[in-house]
Amino acid sequence: MRAAMCRSHGAPEAVTVEDIPDPVPGPDEVRVSVAAAAVNFPDVLLVANEYQVHVPVPFVVGSELAGRVDEVGTNVRELRVGDRVFGATMVGAFAEKAVVHAAGLSRTPDGVDDASAAAFGVAHRTAYHALRSVASVQSGDEVIVLGAGGGVGLAAVQVATVLGASVTAIASSDEKLDVAKACGATRTVQPRAGELRAQLREVLPEGADVVLDPVGGDVAEPALRALRWGGRFVTVGYASGEIPRIPLNLVLLKGVTILGYDARSFMTHDPERAQRDERELMDLLAAGDLKPHIGARFTLDDTPAALRYVADRRAIGKVVIDVRPPVTPR
Ligand SMILES: NC(=O)c1ccc[n+]([C@@H]2O[C@H](COP(=O)([O-])OP(=O)(O)OC[C@H]3O[C@@H](n4cnc5c(N)ncnc54)[C@H](OP(=O)(O)O)[C@@H]3O)[C@@H](O)[C@H]2O)c1
């Protein structure tokens, strides 16, 4: 099979697309014939060996995919050969065949194409758990979304809108903000150096209820300062490469709560809400109420260019790799 291999850690260009033997599923695993895969920022970090989890080389890159079950392990009962599935794994998705733990896969609803299914899991689950369960967003809340043109950010704009909130989208270009508006944002702000706090005061004079932050760096603190008394700030990632340090006197003076969301610990420590969210998310996906925005598409052979596109901050919404030519679902 063809696969995007990382044989030495480094820049996206270190990845090579080659022929390697098909992977074999273990007892609790499923092999998926991959139709489409989606790029996540951590894929770039894993290749660079700069992610919080270190994967030794060589490995097949890619953490998110959709396709059809091709073979099932001996212990797998819930899936059969031919089922349409999508899901996430740490590595292995940018290949014609990928082995994934059966528990990491969901059935693709009828009418949802493979590219949308591949692009849905990580970003929309992150946004949904973080806003619905961690921040407890209510209808009528004012929500600020940082990095609103990115995968998680744009998903958060959609999710907050579906939850009945009013969204202020923060992103670095008009192009990103236009897409955020089309996804439901009611206000948009393009930060000017050192002025984000003043810009937010102008558009949200009463302050916000919730901030969703997948970026960190120098936008986090001004966004936190834009919360009204009792607001909630949810940290989900540090795409800027910088973990912000928040002065605790802000928490004291504003009575705000700082919360965190991490996919693995949330599933482990809060399985009830994780399962409730999953049911709601699948209904929203099947009904077409949540649909990932796919900003760019690449072929499997162009995987290094797809990773470069995300690394260079050019992605709007999700970047998809069409492993097989797209087909319209039945
Ligand atoms: N906690 C979890 O379980 C979880 C789950 C999924 C993802 N994450 C994390 O969430 C973060 C965002 O993921 P994503 O998939 O949304 O990434 P993405 O699509 O690449 O978007 C990240 C956004 O961050 C902004 N940004 C600011 N400085 C940047 C820089 N130096 N390089 C790249 N982007 C920069 C960009 O927006 P502007 O250009 O508008 O500033 C970009 O649109 C990542 O750190 C990821 O690891 C966490």
Tab-separated table of C-alpha atoms and ligand atoms in Angstrom:
chain	number	residue	atom	x	y	z
A	1	MET	CA	0.000	0.000	0.000
A	2	ARG	CA	0.972	3.679	-0.379
A	3	ALA	CA	1.655	5.480	2.882
A	4	ALA	CA	3.127	8.786	4.108
A	5	MET	CA	6.165	7.776	6.185
A	6	CYS	CA	8.130	9.753	8.732
A	7	ARG	CA	11.576	8.080	8.751
A	8	SER	CA	13.370	10.954	10.481
A	9	HIS	CA	11.832	13.704	12.603
A	10	GLY	CA	11.853	17.173	11.075
A	11	ALA	CA	9.956	19.538	8.802
A	12	PRO	CA	6.891	18.387	6.781
A	13	GLU	CA	9.239	17.822	3.834
A	14	ALA	CA	10.881	14.988	5.836
A	15	VAL	CA	7.759	12.902	5.101
A	16	THR	CA	8.010	10.552	2.095
A	17	VAL	CA	5.138	8.728	0.362
A	18	GLU	CA	6.170	5.127	-0.355
A	19	ASP	CA	4.978	1.545	-0.886
A	20	ILE	CA	5.015	-0.481	2.333
A	21	PRO	CA	3.331	-3.768	3.399
A	22	ASP	CA	-0.347	-3.589	4.501
A	23	PRO	CA	-0.728	-3.396	8.313
A	24	VAL	CA	-2.348	-6.371	10.088
A	25	PRO	CA	-5.042	-5.725	12.753
A	26	GLY	CA	-4.572	-7.101	16.279
A	27	PRO	CA	-7.463	-8.817	18.159
A	28	ASP	CA	-9.182	-5.538	19.217
A	29	GLU	CA	-8.364	-3.636	16.045
A	30	VAL	CA	-9.934	-2.984	12.671
A	31	ARG	CA	-8.218	-2.366	9.353
A	32	VAL	CA	-9.795	0.471	7.390
A	33	SER	CA	-9.487	0.964	3.655
A	34	VAL	CA	-8.977	4.735	3.884
A	35	ALA	CA	-10.931	6.983	1.523
A	36	ALA	CA	-10.078	10.341	3.095
A	37	ALA	CA	-7.919	11.597	5.945
A	38	ALA	CA	-7.710	14.994	7.644
A	39	VAL	CA	-4.668	16.913	8.844
A	40	ASN	CA	-4.425	18.105	12.440
A	41	PHE	CA	-1.883	20.539	13.850
A	42	PRO	CA	-0.411	17.790	16.117
A	43	ASP	CA	0.496	15.760	12.975
A	44	VAL	CA	2.993	18.524	12.161
A	45	LEU	CA	4.271	18.504	15.752
A	46	LEU	CA	4.627	14.680	15.818
A	47	VAL	CA	6.721	14.776	12.612
A	48	ALA	CA	8.869	17.516	14.184
A	49	ASN	CA	9.088	15.507	17.471
A	50	GLU	CA	7.692	18.574	19.260
A	51	TYR	CA	4.384	17.089	20.478
A	52	GLN	CA	3.638	16.177	24.093
A	53	VAL	CA	3.659	12.500	22.988
A	54	HIS	CA	6.825	11.251	21.237
A	55	VAL	CA	6.467	8.649	18.508
A	56	PRO	CA	9.716	6.913	17.505
A	57	VAL	CA	10.535	6.768	13.775
A	58	PRO	CA	9.675	5.186	11.439
A	59	PHE	CA	5.903	5.710	11.547
A	60	VAL	CA	3.048	6.385	9.141
A	61	VAL	CA	1.789	9.941	9.695
A	62	GLY	CA	-1.869	10.899	10.201
A	63	SER	CA	-4.401	10.833	13.017
A	64	GLU	CA	-7.860	11.156	11.469
A	65	LEU	CA	-9.554	9.123	8.731
A	66	ALA	CA	-12.710	7.789	7.107
A	67	GLY	CA	-13.302	4.779	4.878
A	68	ARG	CA	-14.608	1.209	4.905
A	69	VAL	CA	-13.783	-1.650	7.251
A	70	ASP	CA	-11.451	-4.000	5.378
A	71	GLU	CA	-10.647	-6.592	8.058
A	72	VAL	CA	-11.637	-7.041	11.735
A	73	GLY	CA	-9.635	-8.457	14.656
A	74	THR	CA	-10.837	-11.645	16.355
A	75	ASN	CA	-12.364	-9.821	19.387
A	76	VAL	CA	-14.248	-7.175	17.387
A	77	ARG	CA	-18.018	-7.752	17.379
A	78	GLU	CA	-19.510	-4.312	16.712
A	79	LEU	CA	-18.067	-3.744	13.215
A	80	ARG	CA	-18.082	-5.823	10.021
A	81	VAL	CA	-16.162	-5.797	6.763
A	82	GLY	CA	-17.713	-3.164	4.468
A	83	ASP	CA	-19.047	-0.852	7.238
A	84	ARG	CA	-18.425	2.865	6.594
A	85	VAL	CA	-16.495	4.316	9.544
A	86	PHE	CA	-14.541	7.358	10.662
A	87	GLY	CA	-12.272	7.940	13.599
A	88	ALA	CA	-9.017	8.981	15.164
A	89	THR	CA	-5.720	7.339	16.023
A	90	MET	CA	-2.303	8.688	17.054
A	91	VAL	CA	-0.547	7.826	13.756
A	92	GLY	CA	-1.164	5.725	10.627
A	93	ALA	CA	-4.051	7.519	8.903
A	94	PHE	CA	-2.249	8.911	5.814
A	95	ALA	CA	-2.174	5.557	4.029
A	96	GLU	CA	-4.356	3.398	1.806
A	97	LYS	CA	-4.951	1.077	4.781
A	98	ALA	CA	-4.845	1.936	8.466
A	99	VAL	CA	-5.193	-0.168	11.595
A	100	VAL	CA	-7.264	1.511	14.321
A	101	HIS	CA	-8.534	0.312	17.718
A	102	ALA	CA	-12.212	-0.580	17.202
A	103	ALA	CA	-13.198	1.742	20.071
A	104	GLY	CA	-11.686	4.676	18.144
A	105	LEU	CA	-14.149	4.300	15.258
A	106	SER	CA	-17.714	5.539	14.734
A	107	ARG	CA	-20.123	4.616	11.949
A	108	THR	CA	-20.373	7.234	9.214
A	109	PRO	CA	-24.027	8.337	8.988
A	110	ASP	CA	-25.784	7.813	5.634
A	111	GLY	CA	-25.515	10.895	3.456
A	112	VAL	CA	-22.245	12.087	5.028
A	113	ASP	CA	-19.334	11.947	2.559
A	114	ASP	CA	-15.929	10.505	3.542
A	115	ALA	CA	-14.089	13.849	3.490
A	116	SER	CA	-16.624	15.414	5.885
A	117	ALA	CA	-16.518	12.340	8.136
A	118	ALA	CA	-12.692	12.366	8.220
A	119	ALA	CA	-12.668	16.080	9.027
A	120	PHE	CA	-15.327	15.886	11.745
A	121	GLY	CA	-13.969	13.819	14.615
A	122	VAL	CA	-11.115	15.685	16.267
A	123	ALA	CA	-12.112	19.327	15.751
A	124	HIS	CA	-15.855	19.021	16.363
A	125	ARG	CA	-15.463	16.645	19.321
A	126	THR	CA	-12.940	19.042	20.876
A	127	ALA	CA	-15.198	22.032	20.304
A	128	TYR	CA	-18.328	20.227	21.495
A	129	HIS	CA	-16.900	18.723	24.692
A	130	ALA	CA	-15.116	21.985	25.539
A	131	LEU	CA	-18.154	24.231	24.982
A	132	ARG	CA	-21.058	21.954	25.916
A	133	SER	CA	-19.578	20.059	28.880
A	134	VAL	CA	-16.545	21.989	30.144
A	135	ALA	CA	-17.751	25.584	29.662
A	136	SER	CA	-21.479	24.718	29.986
A	137	VAL	CA	-22.416	27.162	27.215
A	138	GLN	CA	-26.072	28.196	27.438
A	139	SER	CA	-28.371	29.689	24.849
A	140	GLY	CA	-27.812	33.467	24.783
A	141	ASP	CA	-24.202	33.309	26.032
A	142	GLU	CA	-21.554	35.526	24.433
A	143	VAL	CA	-18.665	33.300	23.316
A	144	ILE	CA	-15.252	34.492	22.075
A	145	VAL	CA	-13.445	31.978	19.842
A	146	LEU	CA	-9.706	32.480	19.321
A	147	GLY	CA	-8.054	30.968	16.220
A	148	ALA	CA	-11.541	30.992	14.714
A	149	GLY	CA	-10.288	30.199	11.195
A	150	GLY	CA	-8.509	27.004	12.293
A	151	GLY	CA	-9.874	23.465	12.569
A	152	VAL	CA	-10.891	23.595	16.230
A	153	GLY	CA	-11.759	27.298	16.104
A	154	LEU	CA	-14.119	27.060	13.150
A	155	ALA	CA	-15.743	23.960	14.634
A	156	ALA	CA	-16.187	25.958	17.868
A	157	VAL	CA	-17.892	28.779	15.946
A	158	GLN	CA	-20.363	26.235	14.525
A	159	VAL	CA	-20.890	24.418	17.840
A	160	ALA	CA	-21.404	27.590	19.893
A	161	THR	CA	-23.922	28.779	17.290
A	162	VAL	CA	-25.804	25.454	17.418
A	163	LEU	CA	-25.875	25.765	21.246
A	164	GLY	CA	-27.622	29.117	20.830
A	165	ALA	CA	-24.683	31.355	21.726
A	166	SER	CA	-23.619	34.558	20.012
A	167	VAL	CA	-20.044	34.216	18.703
A	168	THR	CA	-17.216	36.732	18.385
A	169	ALA	CA	-14.577	35.216	16.092
A	170	ILE	CA	-10.909	36.236	16.368
A	171	ALA	CA	-8.611	35.413	13.436
A	172	SER	CA	-5.630	36.861	11.596
A	173	SER	CA	-7.093	37.467	8.119
A	174	ASP	CA	-10.247	38.724	6.415
A	175	GLU	CA	-10.443	35.421	4.547
A	176	LYS	CA	-10.565	33.421	7.807
A	177	LEU	CA	-13.079	35.835	9.347
A	178	ASP	CA	-15.362	35.661	6.280
A	179	VAL	CA	-15.539	31.874	6.665
A	180	ALA	CA	-16.141	32.237	10.427
A	181	LYS	CA	-19.061	34.567	9.642
A	182	ALA	CA	-20.469	32.062	7.143
A	183	CYS	CA	-20.216	29.425	9.907
A	184	GLY	CA	-22.317	31.544	12.294
A	185	ALA	CA	-20.105	34.200	13.937
A	186	THR	CA	-22.006	37.405	14.634
A	187	ARG	CA	-18.926	39.592	15.249
A	188	THR	CA	-15.376	39.343	13.939
A	189	VAL	CA	-12.121	40.850	15.159
A	190	GLN	CA	-8.720	40.811	13.456
A	191	PRO	CA	-6.241	41.490	16.285
A	192	ARG	CA	-3.917	44.441	15.903
A	193	ALA	CA	-0.643	44.155	17.858
A	194	GLY	CA	-1.226	45.044	21.515
A	195	GLU	CA	-4.798	46.202	20.896
A	196	LEU	CA	-6.951	43.089	21.177
A	197	ARG	CA	-8.306	44.050	24.625
A	198	ALA	CA	-9.466	47.466	23.337
A	199	GLN	CA	-10.908	45.913	20.173
A	200	LEU	CA	-12.903	43.429	22.266
A	201	ARG	CA	-14.122	46.154	24.626
A	202	GLU	CA	-15.477	47.971	21.591
A	203	VAL	CA	-17.449	45.029	20.175
A	204	LEU	CA	-18.416	43.492	23.549
A	205	PRO	CA	-18.872	46.391	25.985
A	206	GLU	CA	-20.734	44.132	28.458
A	207	GLY	CA	-18.034	41.435	28.258
A	208	ALA	CA	-18.254	37.778	27.241
A	209	ASP	CA	-19.413	34.674	29.115
A	210	VAL	CA	-16.942	32.205	27.608
A	211	VAL	CA	-13.569	32.211	25.812
A	212	LEU	CA	-12.463	29.131	23.835
A	213	ASP	CA	-8.690	29.229	23.271
A	214	PRO	CA	-6.858	26.785	20.962
A	215	VAL	CA	-4.039	29.296	20.296
A	216	GLY	CA	-2.434	30.525	23.552
A	217	GLY	CA	0.418	33.006	23.194
A	218	ASP	CA	-0.286	36.720	23.373
A	219	VAL	CA	-4.023	36.584	22.505
A	220	ALA	CA	-5.011	34.563	25.597
A	221	GLU	CA	-4.721	37.255	28.284
A	222	PRO	CA	-6.570	40.052	26.429
A	223	ALA	CA	-9.350	37.577	25.657
A	224	LEU	CA	-9.556	36.567	29.328
A	225	ARG	CA	-9.719	40.245	30.276
A	226	ALA	CA	-12.735	40.559	27.968
A	227	LEU	CA	-14.764	38.162	30.160
A	228	ARG	CA	-17.498	39.596	32.341
A	229	TRP	CA	-17.640	38.757	36.070
A	230	GLY	CA	-18.113	34.994	36.506
A	231	GLY	CA	-17.027	34.146	32.936
A	232	ARG	CA	-15.305	30.888	31.892
A	233	PHE	CA	-12.022	30.598	29.968
A	234	VAL	CA	-11.322	27.189	28.365
A	235	THR	CA	-7.783	26.400	27.246
A	236	VAL	CA	-7.635	23.624	24.603
A	237	GLY	CA	-4.293	24.107	22.817
A	238	TYR	CA	-1.266	26.227	22.009
A	239	ALA	CA	-1.070	26.537	18.229
A	240	SER	CA	1.030	29.714	18.695
A	241	GLY	CA	3.747	27.551	20.242
A	242	GLU	CA	3.543	29.532	23.488
A	243	ILE	CA	1.778	28.471	26.692
A	244	PRO	CA	0.345	31.691	28.186
A	245	ARG	CA	0.956	32.684	31.805
A	246	ILE	CA	-2.124	34.335	33.304
A	247	PRO	CA	-1.748	36.725	36.295
A	248	LEU	CA	-3.928	35.212	39.054
A	249	ASN	CA	-5.108	38.630	40.231
A	250	LEU	CA	-7.307	38.689	37.105
A	251	VAL	CA	-9.069	35.559	38.357
A	252	LEU	CA	-9.526	37.155	41.774
A	253	LEU	CA	-10.769	40.509	40.509
A	254	LYS	CA	-13.059	39.234	37.760
A	255	GLY	CA	-14.348	36.096	39.514
A	256	VAL	CA	-13.623	34.087	36.362
A	257	THR	CA	-12.993	30.353	36.100
A	258	ILE	CA	-10.111	28.949	34.057
A	259	LEU	CA	-10.864	25.472	32.712
A	260	GLY	CA	-8.974	22.986	30.548
A	261	TYR	CA	-10.009	20.360	28.043
A	262	ASP	CA	-7.859	17.409	26.976
A	263	ALA	CA	-9.517	14.696	24.890
A	264	ARG	CA	-7.865	11.700	26.562
A	265	SER	CA	-8.401	12.797	30.165
A	266	PHE	CA	-11.990	13.913	29.458
A	267	MET	CA	-12.956	10.481	28.039
A	268	THR	CA	-11.272	8.736	30.988
A	269	HIS	CA	-12.505	10.950	33.823
A	270	ASP	CA	-15.924	12.032	32.573
A	271	PRO	CA	-17.263	9.079	30.528
A	272	GLU	CA	-20.940	9.917	31.141
A	273	ARG	CA	-20.778	13.403	29.688
A	274	ALA	CA	-18.409	12.167	26.972
A	275	GLN	CA	-21.015	9.584	25.877
A	276	ARG	CA	-23.898	12.058	26.073
A	277	ASP	CA	-21.923	14.533	23.935
A	278	GLU	CA	-21.076	11.769	21.453
A	279	ARG	CA	-24.762	10.877	20.970
A	280	GLU	CA	-25.675	14.540	20.468
A	281	LEU	CA	-22.758	15.093	18.084
A	282	MET	CA	-23.667	12.111	15.909
A	283	ASP	CA	-27.261	13.383	15.663
A	284	LEU	CA	-26.018	16.853	14.656
A	285	LEU	CA	-23.658	15.352	12.046
A	286	ALA	CA	-26.344	13.048	10.608
A	287	ALA	CA	-28.864	15.914	10.441
A	288	GLY	CA	-26.351	18.160	8.647
A	289	ASP	CA	-26.492	20.728	11.480
A	290	LEU	CA	-22.718	20.424	11.904
A	291	LYS	CA	-20.603	20.069	8.767
A	292	PRO	CA	-16.849	20.679	8.741
A	293	HIS	CA	-15.580	23.459	6.519
A	294	ILE	CA	-12.927	21.936	4.240
A	295	GLY	CA	-10.579	24.724	3.184
A	296	ALA	CA	-8.107	22.721	1.086
A	297	ARG	CA	-7.705	19.206	-0.374
A	298	PHE	CA	-4.546	17.297	-1.317
A	299	THR	CA	-3.745	13.838	-2.713
A	300	LEU	CA	-1.868	11.233	-0.645
A	301	ASP	CA	1.278	11.861	-2.716
A	302	ASP	CA	1.055	15.540	-1.711
A	303	THR	CA	0.985	14.807	2.045
A	304	PRO	CA	4.164	16.871	2.764
A	305	ALA	CA	2.497	19.882	1.065
A	306	ALA	CA	-0.666	19.344	3.143
A	307	LEU	CA	1.392	19.315	6.367
A	308	ARG	CA	3.310	22.405	5.214
A	309	TYR	CA	-0.004	24.183	4.500
A	310	VAL	CA	-1.147	23.604	8.098
A	311	ALA	CA	2.281	24.409	9.577
A	312	ASP	CA	2.328	27.736	7.713
A	313	ARG	CA	-0.998	28.810	9.294
A	314	ARG	CA	-2.719	28.855	5.896
A	315	ALA	CA	-5.452	26.320	6.681
A	316	ILE	CA	-9.019	27.565	6.939
A	317	GLY	CA	-11.117	24.958	8.730
A	318	LYS	CA	-9.905	21.469	7.876
A	319	VAL	CA	-7.356	20.248	5.349
A	320	VAL	CA	-8.302	16.910	3.763
A	321	ILE	CA	-6.141	14.306	2.035
A	322	ASP	CA	-8.157	12.382	-0.579
A	323	VAL	CA	-6.503	8.981	-0.269
A	324	ARG	CA	-8.876	7.589	-2.912
A	325	PRO	CA	-10.775	9.709	-5.453
A	326	PRO	CA	-13.914	11.081	-3.728
A	327	VAL	CA	-17.234	9.289	-4.420
A	328	THR	CA	-20.735	10.486	-3.599
A	329	PRO	CA	-22.197	8.392	-0.749
A	330	ARG	CA	-25.376	6.372	-1.337
B	1	LIG	N1	-7.086	19.618	23.990
B	1	LIG	C1	-7.349	18.740	23.052
B	1	LIG	O1	-7.797	17.620	23.306
B	1	LIG	C2	-7.098	19.153	21.624
B	1	LIG	C3	-7.774	18.528	20.582
B	1	LIG	C4	-7.535	18.975	19.279
B	1	LIG	C5	-6.611	20.014	19.051
B	1	LIG	N2	-5.967	20.566	20.110
B	1	LIG	C6	-4.989	21.647	19.919
B	1	LIG	O2	-5.668	22.800	19.465
B	1	LIG	C7	-4.757	23.603	18.725
B	1	LIG	C8	-5.407	24.053	17.443
B	1	LIG	O3	-5.628	22.939	16.606
B	1	LIG	P1	-6.262	23.149	15.161
B	1	LIG	O4	-6.443	21.803	14.584
B	1	LIG	O5	-7.397	24.076	15.247
B	1	LIG	O6	-5.055	23.892	14.418
B	1	LIG	P2	-5.134	24.813	13.114
B	1	LIG	O7	-6.252	24.381	12.245
B	1	LIG	O8	-3.760	24.808	12.559
B	1	LIG	O9	-5.516	26.253	13.693
B	1	LIG	C9	-4.714	26.882	14.649
B	1	LIG	C10	-4.933	28.397	14.574
B	1	LIG	O10	-4.005	28.956	15.496
B	1	LIG	C11	-3.593	30.241	15.040
B	1	LIG	N3	-2.147	30.427	15.194
B	1	LIG	C12	-1.570	31.421	15.883
B	1	LIG	N4	-0.239	31.316	15.858
B	1	LIG	C13	0.036	30.236	15.105
B	1	LIG	C14	1.248	29.620	14.705
B	1	LIG	N5	2.440	30.115	15.081
B	1	LIG	N6	1.191	28.517	13.932
B	1	LIG	C15	0.000	27.998	13.576
B	1	LIG	N7	-1.205	28.544	13.937
B	1	LIG	C16	-1.172	29.660	14.698
B	1	LIG	C17	-4.009	30.338	13.576
B	1	LIG	O11	-5.032	31.291	13.526
B	1	LIG	P3	-4.725	32.811	13.150
B	1	LIG	O12	-3.875	32.782	11.910
B	1	LIG	O13	-6.075	33.358	12.920
B	1	LIG	O14	-4.039	33.381	14.349
B	1	LIG	C18	-4.608	28.983	13.227
B	1	LIG	O15	-5.769	29.117	12.428
B	1	LIG	C19	-3.482	22.771	18.539
B	1	LIG	O16	-2.526	23.225	19.462
B	1	LIG	C20	-3.936	21.372	18.868
B	1	LIG	O17	-2.869	20.599	19.382
B	1	LIG	C21	-6.189	20.172	21.384
